Coordinates of C-alpha atoms (C1' of nucleotides) in Angstrom, one line a residue:
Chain J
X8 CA 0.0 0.0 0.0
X9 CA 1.6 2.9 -1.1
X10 CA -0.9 5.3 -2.8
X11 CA -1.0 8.6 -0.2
X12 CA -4.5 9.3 -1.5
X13 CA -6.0 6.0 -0.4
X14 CA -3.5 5.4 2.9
X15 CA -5.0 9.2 3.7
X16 CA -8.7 8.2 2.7
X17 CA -8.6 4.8 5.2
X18 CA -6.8 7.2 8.1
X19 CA -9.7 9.4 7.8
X20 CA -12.4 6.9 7.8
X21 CA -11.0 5.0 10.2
X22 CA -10.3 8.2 12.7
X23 CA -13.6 9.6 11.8
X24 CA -15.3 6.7 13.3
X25 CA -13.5 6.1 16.4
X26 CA -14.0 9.4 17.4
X27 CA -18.4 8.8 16.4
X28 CA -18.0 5.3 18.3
X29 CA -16.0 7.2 21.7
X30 CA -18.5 10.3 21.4
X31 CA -21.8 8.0 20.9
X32 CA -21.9 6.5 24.2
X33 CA -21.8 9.5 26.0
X34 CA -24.2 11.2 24.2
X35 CA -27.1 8.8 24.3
X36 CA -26.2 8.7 27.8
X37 CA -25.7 12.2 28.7
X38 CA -27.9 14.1 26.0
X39 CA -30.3 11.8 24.9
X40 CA -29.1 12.6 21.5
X41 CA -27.5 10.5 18.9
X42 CA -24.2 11.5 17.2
X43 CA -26.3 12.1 14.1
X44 CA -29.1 13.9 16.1
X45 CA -26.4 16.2 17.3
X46 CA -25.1 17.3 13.3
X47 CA -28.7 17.5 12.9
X48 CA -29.3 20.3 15.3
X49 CA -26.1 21.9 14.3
X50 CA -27.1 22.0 10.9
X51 CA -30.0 24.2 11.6
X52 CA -28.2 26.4 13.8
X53 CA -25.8 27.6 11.4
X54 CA -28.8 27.7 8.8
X55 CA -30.6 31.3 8.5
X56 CA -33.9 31.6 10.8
X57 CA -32.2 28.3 12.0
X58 CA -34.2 25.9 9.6
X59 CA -33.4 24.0 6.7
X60 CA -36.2 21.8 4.2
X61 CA -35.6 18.0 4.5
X62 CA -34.4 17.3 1.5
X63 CA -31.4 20.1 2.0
X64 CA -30.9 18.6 5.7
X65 CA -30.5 15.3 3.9
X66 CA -28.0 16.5 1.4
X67 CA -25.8 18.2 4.0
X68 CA -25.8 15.1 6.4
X69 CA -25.4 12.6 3.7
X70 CA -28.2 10.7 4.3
X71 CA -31.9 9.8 2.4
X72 CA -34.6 12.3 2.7
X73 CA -36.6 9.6 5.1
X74 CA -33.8 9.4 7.4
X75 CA -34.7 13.0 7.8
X76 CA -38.6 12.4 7.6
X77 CA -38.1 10.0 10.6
X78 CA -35.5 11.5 12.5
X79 CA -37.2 14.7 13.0
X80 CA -40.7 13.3 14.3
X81 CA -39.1 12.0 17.6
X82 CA -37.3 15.3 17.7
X83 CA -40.4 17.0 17.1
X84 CA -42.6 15.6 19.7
X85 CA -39.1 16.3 22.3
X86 CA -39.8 20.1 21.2
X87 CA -36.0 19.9 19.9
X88 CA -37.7 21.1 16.6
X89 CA -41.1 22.1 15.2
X90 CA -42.0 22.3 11.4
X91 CA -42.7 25.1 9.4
X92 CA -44.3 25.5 5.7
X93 CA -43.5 27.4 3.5
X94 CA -46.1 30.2 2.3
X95 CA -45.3 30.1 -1.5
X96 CA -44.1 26.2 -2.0
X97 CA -46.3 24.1 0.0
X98 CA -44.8 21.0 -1.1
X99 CA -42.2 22.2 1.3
X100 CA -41.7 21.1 5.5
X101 CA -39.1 22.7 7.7
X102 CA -37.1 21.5 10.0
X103 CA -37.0 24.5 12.8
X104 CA -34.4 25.0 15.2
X105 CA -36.6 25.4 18.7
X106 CA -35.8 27.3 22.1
X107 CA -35.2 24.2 24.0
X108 CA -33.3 22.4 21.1
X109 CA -30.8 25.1 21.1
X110 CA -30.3 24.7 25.1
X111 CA -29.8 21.1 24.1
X112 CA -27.6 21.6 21.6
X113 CA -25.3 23.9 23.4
X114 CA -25.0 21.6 26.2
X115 CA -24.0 18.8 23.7
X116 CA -21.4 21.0 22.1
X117 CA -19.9 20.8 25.7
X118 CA -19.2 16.8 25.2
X119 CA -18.5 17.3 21.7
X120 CA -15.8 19.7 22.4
X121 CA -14.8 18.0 25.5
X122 CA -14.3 14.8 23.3
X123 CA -12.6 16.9 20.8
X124 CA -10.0 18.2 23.0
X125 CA -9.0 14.4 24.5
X126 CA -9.0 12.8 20.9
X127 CA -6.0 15.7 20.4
X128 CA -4.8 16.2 23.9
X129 CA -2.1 18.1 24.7
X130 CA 0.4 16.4 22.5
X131 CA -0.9 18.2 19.5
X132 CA 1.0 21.7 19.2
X133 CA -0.9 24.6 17.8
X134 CA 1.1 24.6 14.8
X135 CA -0.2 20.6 14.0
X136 CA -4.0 21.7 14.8
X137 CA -4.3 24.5 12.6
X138 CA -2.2 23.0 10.1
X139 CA -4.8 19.7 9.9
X140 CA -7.5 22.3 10.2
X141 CA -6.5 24.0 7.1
X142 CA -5.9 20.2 5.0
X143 CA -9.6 19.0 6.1
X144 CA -11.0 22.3 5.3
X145 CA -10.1 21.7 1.5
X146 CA -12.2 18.9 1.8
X147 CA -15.2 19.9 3.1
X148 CA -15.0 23.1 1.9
X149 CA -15.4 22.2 -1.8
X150 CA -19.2 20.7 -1.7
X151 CA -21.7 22.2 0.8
X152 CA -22.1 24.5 3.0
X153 CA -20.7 22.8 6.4
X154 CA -20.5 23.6 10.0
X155 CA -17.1 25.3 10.4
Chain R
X6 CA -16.5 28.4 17.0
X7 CA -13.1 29.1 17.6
X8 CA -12.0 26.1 19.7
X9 CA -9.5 24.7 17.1
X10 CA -10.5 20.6 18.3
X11 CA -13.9 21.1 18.0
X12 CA -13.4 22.6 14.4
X13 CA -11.0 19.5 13.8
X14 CA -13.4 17.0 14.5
X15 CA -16.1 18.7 13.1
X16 CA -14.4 18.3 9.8
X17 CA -13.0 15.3 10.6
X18 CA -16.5 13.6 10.4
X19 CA -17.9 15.3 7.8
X20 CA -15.5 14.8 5.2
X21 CA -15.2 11.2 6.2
X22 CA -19.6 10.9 6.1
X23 CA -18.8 12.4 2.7
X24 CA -16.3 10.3 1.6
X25 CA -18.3 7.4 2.4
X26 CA -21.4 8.2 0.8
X27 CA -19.9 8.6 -2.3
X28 CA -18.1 5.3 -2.1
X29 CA -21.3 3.4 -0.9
X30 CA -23.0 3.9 -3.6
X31 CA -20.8 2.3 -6.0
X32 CA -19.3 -0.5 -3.9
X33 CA -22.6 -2.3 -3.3
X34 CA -23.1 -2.0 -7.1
X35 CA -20.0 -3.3 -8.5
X36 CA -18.8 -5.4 -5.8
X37 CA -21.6 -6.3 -3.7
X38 CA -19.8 -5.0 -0.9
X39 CA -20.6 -2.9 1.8
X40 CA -18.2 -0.4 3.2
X41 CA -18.4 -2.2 6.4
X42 CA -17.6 -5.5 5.0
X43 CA -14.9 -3.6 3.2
X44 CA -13.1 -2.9 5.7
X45 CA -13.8 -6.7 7.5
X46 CA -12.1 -8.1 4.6
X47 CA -9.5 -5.1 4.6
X48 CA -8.9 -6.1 8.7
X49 CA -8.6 -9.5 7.6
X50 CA -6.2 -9.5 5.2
X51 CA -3.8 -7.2 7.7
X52 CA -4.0 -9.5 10.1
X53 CA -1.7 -12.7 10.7
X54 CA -3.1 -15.9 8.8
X55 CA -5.5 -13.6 7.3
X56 CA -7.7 -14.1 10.3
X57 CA -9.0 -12.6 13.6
X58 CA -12.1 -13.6 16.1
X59 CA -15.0 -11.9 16.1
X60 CA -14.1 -9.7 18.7
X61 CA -11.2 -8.6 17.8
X62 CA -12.6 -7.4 14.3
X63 CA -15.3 -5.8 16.3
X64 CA -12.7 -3.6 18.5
X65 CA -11.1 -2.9 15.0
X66 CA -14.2 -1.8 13.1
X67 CA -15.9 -0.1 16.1
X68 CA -18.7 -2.3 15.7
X69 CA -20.8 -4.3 18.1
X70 CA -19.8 -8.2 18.6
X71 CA -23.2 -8.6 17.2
X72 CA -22.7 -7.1 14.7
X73 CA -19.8 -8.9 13.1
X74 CA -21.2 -12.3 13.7
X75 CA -24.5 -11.0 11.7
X76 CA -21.6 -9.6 8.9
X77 CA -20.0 -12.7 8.9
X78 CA -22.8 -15.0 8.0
X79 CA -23.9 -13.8 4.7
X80 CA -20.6 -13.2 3.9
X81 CA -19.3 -17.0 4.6
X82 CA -22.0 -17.8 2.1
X83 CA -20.5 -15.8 -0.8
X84 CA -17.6 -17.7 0.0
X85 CA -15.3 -14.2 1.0
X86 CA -14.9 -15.3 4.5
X87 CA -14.9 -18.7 6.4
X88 CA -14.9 -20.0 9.7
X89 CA -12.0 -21.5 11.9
X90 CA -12.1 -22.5 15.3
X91 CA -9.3 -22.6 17.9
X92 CA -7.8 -25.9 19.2
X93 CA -6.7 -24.9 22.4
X94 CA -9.7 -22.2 22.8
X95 CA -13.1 -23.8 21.7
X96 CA -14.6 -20.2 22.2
X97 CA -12.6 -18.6 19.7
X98 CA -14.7 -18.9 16.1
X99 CA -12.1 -17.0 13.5
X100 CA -13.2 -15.1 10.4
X101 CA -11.0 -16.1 7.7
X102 CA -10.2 -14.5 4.2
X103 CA -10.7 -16.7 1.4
X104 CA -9.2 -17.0 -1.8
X105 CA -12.6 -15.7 -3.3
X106 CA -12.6 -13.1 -0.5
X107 CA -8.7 -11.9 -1.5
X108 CA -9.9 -11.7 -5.1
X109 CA -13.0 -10.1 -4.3
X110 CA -11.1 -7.4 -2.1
X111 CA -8.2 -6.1 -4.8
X112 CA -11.4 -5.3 -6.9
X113 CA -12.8 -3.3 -4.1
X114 CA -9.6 -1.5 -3.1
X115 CA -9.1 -0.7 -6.8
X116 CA -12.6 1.8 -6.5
X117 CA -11.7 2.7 -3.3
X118 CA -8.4 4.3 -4.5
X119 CA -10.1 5.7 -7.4
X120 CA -12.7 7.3 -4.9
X121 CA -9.7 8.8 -3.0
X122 CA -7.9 9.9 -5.7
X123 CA -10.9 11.9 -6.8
X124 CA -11.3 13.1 -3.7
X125 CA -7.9 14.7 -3.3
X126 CA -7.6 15.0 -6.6
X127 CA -4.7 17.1 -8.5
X128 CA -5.4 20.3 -6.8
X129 CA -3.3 18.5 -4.0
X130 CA 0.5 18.6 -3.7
X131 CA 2.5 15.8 -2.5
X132 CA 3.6 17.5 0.5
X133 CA 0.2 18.4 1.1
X134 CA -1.3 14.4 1.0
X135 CA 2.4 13.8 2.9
X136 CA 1.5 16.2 5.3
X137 CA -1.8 15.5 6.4
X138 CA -1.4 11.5 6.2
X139 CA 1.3 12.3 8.8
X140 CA -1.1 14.3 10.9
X141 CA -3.9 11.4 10.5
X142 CA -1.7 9.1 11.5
X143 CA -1.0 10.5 14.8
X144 CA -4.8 9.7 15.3
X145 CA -5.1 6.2 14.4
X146 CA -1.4 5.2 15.5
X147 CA -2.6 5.5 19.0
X148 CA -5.0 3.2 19.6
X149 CA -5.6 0.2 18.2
X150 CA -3.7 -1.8 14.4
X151 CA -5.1 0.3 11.7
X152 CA -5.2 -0.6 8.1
X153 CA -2.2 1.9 7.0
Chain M
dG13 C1' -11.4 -29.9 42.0
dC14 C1' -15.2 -26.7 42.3
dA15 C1' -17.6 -22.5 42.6
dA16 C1' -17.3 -17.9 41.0
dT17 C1' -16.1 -15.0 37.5
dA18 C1' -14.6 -13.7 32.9
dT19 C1' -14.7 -14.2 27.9
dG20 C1' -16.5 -15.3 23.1
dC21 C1' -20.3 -15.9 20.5
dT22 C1' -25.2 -15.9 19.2
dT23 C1' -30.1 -14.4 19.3
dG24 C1' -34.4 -11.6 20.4
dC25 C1' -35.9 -7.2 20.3
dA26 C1' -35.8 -2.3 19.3
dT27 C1' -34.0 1.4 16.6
dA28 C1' -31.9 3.4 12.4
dT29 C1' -31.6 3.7 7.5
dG30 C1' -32.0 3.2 2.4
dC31 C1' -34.8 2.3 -1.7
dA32 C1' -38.8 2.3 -4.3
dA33 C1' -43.4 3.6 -4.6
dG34 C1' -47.1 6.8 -3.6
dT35 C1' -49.1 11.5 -2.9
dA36 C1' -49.2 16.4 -3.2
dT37 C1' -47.6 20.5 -5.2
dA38 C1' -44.7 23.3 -8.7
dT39 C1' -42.7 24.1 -13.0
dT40 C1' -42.3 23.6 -18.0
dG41 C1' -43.6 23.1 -22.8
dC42 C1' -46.8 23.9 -25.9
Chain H
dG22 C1' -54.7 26.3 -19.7
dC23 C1' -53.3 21.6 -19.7
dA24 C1' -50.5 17.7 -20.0
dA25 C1' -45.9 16.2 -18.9
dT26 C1' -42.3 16.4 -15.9
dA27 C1' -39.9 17.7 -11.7
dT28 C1' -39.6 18.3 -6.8
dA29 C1' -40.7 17.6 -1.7
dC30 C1' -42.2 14.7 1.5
dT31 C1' -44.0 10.3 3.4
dT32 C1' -44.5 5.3 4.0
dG33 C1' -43.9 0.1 3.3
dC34 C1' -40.5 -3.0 3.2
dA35 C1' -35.8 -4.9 3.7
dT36 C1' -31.3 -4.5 5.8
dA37 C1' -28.1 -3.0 9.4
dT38 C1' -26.9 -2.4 14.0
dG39 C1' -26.7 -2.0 19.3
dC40 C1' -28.0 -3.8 23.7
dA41 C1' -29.2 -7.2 26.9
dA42 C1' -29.8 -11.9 27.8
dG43 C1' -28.5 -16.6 27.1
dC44 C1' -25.2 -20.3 26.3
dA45 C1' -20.7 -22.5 26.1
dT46 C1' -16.0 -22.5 27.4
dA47 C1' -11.8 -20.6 30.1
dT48 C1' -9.7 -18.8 34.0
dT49 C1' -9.3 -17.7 38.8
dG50 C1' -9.5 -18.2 43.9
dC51 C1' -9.7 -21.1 47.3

DNA sequence: GCAATATGCTTGCATATGCAAGTATATTGC
DNA sequence: GCAATATACTTGCATATGCAAGCATATTGC
């Protein structure tokens, strides 16, 4: 194996999930929120009037439209979210950032962060973290809008 | 957002969710693979006798025990895999790579290493791909054997 | 040696998710 | 304006996965 584009696409998958599979305990635990859940309510928070349609929340968390359909009902009745319509396409249904989903949220970003700093610890200098920062951020950069 | 972690793993996970949407896709329609049982067979071949328990391929893959014995099965049938038991530990049931599982896997890594390449592209330069396959290894050397 | 505990695997159940089909609404071509 | 097509969402079904319980085998403490 010598190709630096696969050896560099297996380190990131494989990095990528043990820090979902260290974070997803705690969460459910703590939170009552899945990882998934989480990038959910982050992706309306960044979103102006903190909504997004299904079918764009889908697109920017890689998954169907009826993951989103059936992730948001639970969320829904929790009061994490409510739906909107829209007044001039009816066809559409947003997914609305709500009062106590943003208290959630912020206290998840606690864990997240938390999580964050012990995947890097202290051995990482501030040279190495903004350095990775800048690499990843040419690769999420290119496609949709994402949370950073 | 300024906590440089948080932005790290941020991106971290999204470019890694991207990544592997746009490889699902085409794995389980040219290989009939997964990109779970990818990386089994991926595991498998890295491993000594081109074997490991159940277990330890769950550790590896950040997967439930459960959830490997339920990859596993279907998987024996295609003939990728097979099962070995221990003779001095009659727990110990072993997921082997076949020869059909070998074959079946340099297909697999050959569209995996087209997806990466497409993914880094040419806009990248060596020292760039160098340099952040140095940084990404500091995240999966610690823990457990990783695939690189 | 035996009971207590630990480990490896499997299975029942619940949840999560994708795909394809169905429904409702918008847009387009004419 | 209407038919054809496109888009947004939902739902039925199939697969994937985790957790907890169960079973078999190993190891440990005595």
């Amino acid at each position: 194996m010598e190709d630096i584009c696969t050896i560099n696409a297996l380190r990131l998958m494989q990095s990528a999930d043990e820090f979902r599979a260290k974070l997803s305990g705690e969460f459910s635990a703590v939170h009552g929120l899945s990882v998934n859940e989480y990038f959910l309510l982050m992706h309306l928070q960044k979103a102006p009037l903190n909504r997004l349609s299904r079918v764009e929340l889908a697109k920017r968390m890689y998954v169907s439209a009826s993951t989103v359909t059936r992730m948001a009902a639970p969320m829904e009745k929790l009061g994490l979210v409510r739906r909107e319509s829209d007044s001039r396409d009816a066809r559409l249904a947003y997914v609305v950032l709500s009062e106590a989903g943003t208290t959630r949220l912020g206290e998840a970003k606690m864990t997240f962060a938390k999580h964050a700093r012990d995947t890097f610890g202290d051995r990482w200098s501030r040279t190495e973290l903004e350095n990775l920062s800048k690499l990843l951020n040419r690769l999420v950069a290119g496609t949709l809008p994402n949370l950073t």
